[in-house]
mmCIF file of C-alpha atoms in Angstrom:
data_model
loop_
_atom_site.group_PDB
_atom_site.id
_atom_site.type_symbol
_atom_site.label_atom_id
_atom_site.label_comp_id
_atom_site.label_asym_id
_atom_site.label_seq_id
_atom_site.Cartn_x
_atom_site.Cartn_y
_atom_site.Cartn_z
ATOM 1 C CA MET A 214 -2.799 0.835 15.463
ATOM 2 C CA GLU A 215 -3.274 1.849 11.843
ATOM 3 C CA ASN A 216 -6.450 3.925 11.252
ATOM 4 C CA ARG A 217 -7.979 3.335 7.819
ATOM 5 C CA THR A 218 -10.230 6.352 7.372
ATOM 6 C CA ALA A 219 -8.295 8.690 5.113
ATOM 7 C CA ARG A 220 -9.031 8.661 1.451
ATOM 8 C CA MET A 221 -6.530 9.328 -1.294
ATOM 9 C CA THR A 222 -7.491 9.852 -5.027
ATOM 10 C CA ILE A 223 -4.986 9.302 -7.737
ATOM 11 C CA LEU A 224 -5.173 9.708 -11.473
ATOM 12 C CA ILE A 225 -3.569 6.916 -13.526
ATOM 13 C CA ASP A 226 -3.552 5.588 -16.965
ATOM 14 C CA PRO A 227 -6.585 3.398 -17.551
ATOM 15 C CA ILE A 228 -4.433 0.569 -19.100
ATOM 16 C CA LYS A 229 -2.094 0.468 -16.071
ATOM 17 C CA LYS A 230 -5.031 0.444 -13.758
ATOM 18 C CA GLN A 231 -6.619 -2.595 -15.491
ATOM 19 C CA ILE A 232 -3.283 -4.432 -15.520
ATOM 20 C CA PHE A 233 -2.796 -3.658 -11.746
ATOM 21 C CA GLU A 234 -6.347 -4.694 -10.818
ATOM 22 C CA ASP A 235 -5.921 -7.901 -12.798
ATOM 23 C CA ILE A 236 -2.677 -8.792 -11.060
ATOM 24 C CA CYS A 237 -4.285 -8.042 -7.684
ATOM 25 C CA VAL A 238 -7.136 -10.342 -8.502
ATOM 26 C CA GLN A 239 -4.678 -13.155 -9.468
ATOM 27 C CA GLN A 240 -2.963 -12.800 -6.051
ATOM 28 C CA ASP A 241 -6.321 -12.655 -4.177
ATOM 29 C CA LEU A 242 -5.585 -9.185 -2.921
ATOM 30 C CA THR A 243 -7.547 -5.957 -3.207
ATOM 31 C CA SER A 244 -5.923 -2.921 -4.851
ATOM 32 C CA SER A 245 -6.232 -1.178 -1.522
ATOM 33 C CA GLN A 246 -4.220 -3.808 0.269
ATOM 34 C CA VAL A 247 -1.498 -3.613 -2.343
ATOM 35 C CA MET A 248 -1.375 0.194 -2.211
ATOM 36 C CA ARG A 249 -1.236 0.118 1.585
ATOM 37 C CA LYS A 250 1.645 -2.339 1.464
ATOM 38 C CA LEU A 251 3.515 -0.222 -1.142
ATOM 39 C CA MET A 252 3.008 2.989 0.883
ATOM 40 C CA ARG A 253 4.226 1.368 4.054
ATOM 41 C CA GLN A 254 7.412 0.115 2.316
ATOM 42 C CA TYR A 255 8.017 3.469 0.698
ATOM 43 C CA ILE A 256 7.652 5.204 4.032
ATOM 44 C CA LEU A 257 10.087 2.693 5.694
ATOM 45 C CA ASP A 258 12.535 3.008 2.889
ATOM 46 C CA ASN A 259 12.525 6.872 2.711
ATOM 47 C CA ALA A 260 11.655 8.057 6.267
ATOM 48 C CA GLY A 261 15.268 8.972 7.052
ATOM 49 C CA SER A 262 15.554 9.978 10.603
ATOM 50 C CA ARG A 263 11.818 10.774 10.969
ATOM 51 C CA GLU A 264 10.384 8.967 14.018
ATOM 52 C CA LEU A 265 7.702 6.516 12.932
ATOM 53 C CA PRO A 266 4.797 4.992 14.981
ATOM 54 C CA GLU A 267 5.745 1.594 16.421
ATOM 55 C CA TRP A 268 2.855 -0.222 14.680
ATOM 56 C CA LEU A 269 4.292 0.910 11.255
ATOM 57 C CA ASN A 270 7.597 -0.925 12.043
ATOM 58 C CA ALA A 271 5.707 -3.975 13.094
ATOM 59 C CA TYR A 272 4.543 -4.921 9.668
ATOM 60 C CA PRO A 273 6.356 -7.959 8.037
ATOM 61 C CA ALA A 274 8.193 -7.227 4.797
ATOM 62 C CA ASN A 275 5.834 -9.176 2.528
ATOM 63 C CA PRO A 276 2.400 -9.549 4.170
ATOM 64 C CA GLN A 277 -0.004 -11.608 2.028
#
């Protein structure tokens, strides 16, 4: 099962951040939910031959 205790800090342009947050609100999602989804998909797309945990492969392509 996924463990959500790690924290990541990123620096982004304030205008992009505001647009991103506005879109998240319109879709009734938190920015963290969207970032986790993006990261999962990036990992799946780029893991190559790396062995991944079974729970990571269990996520649907577009969870909402």
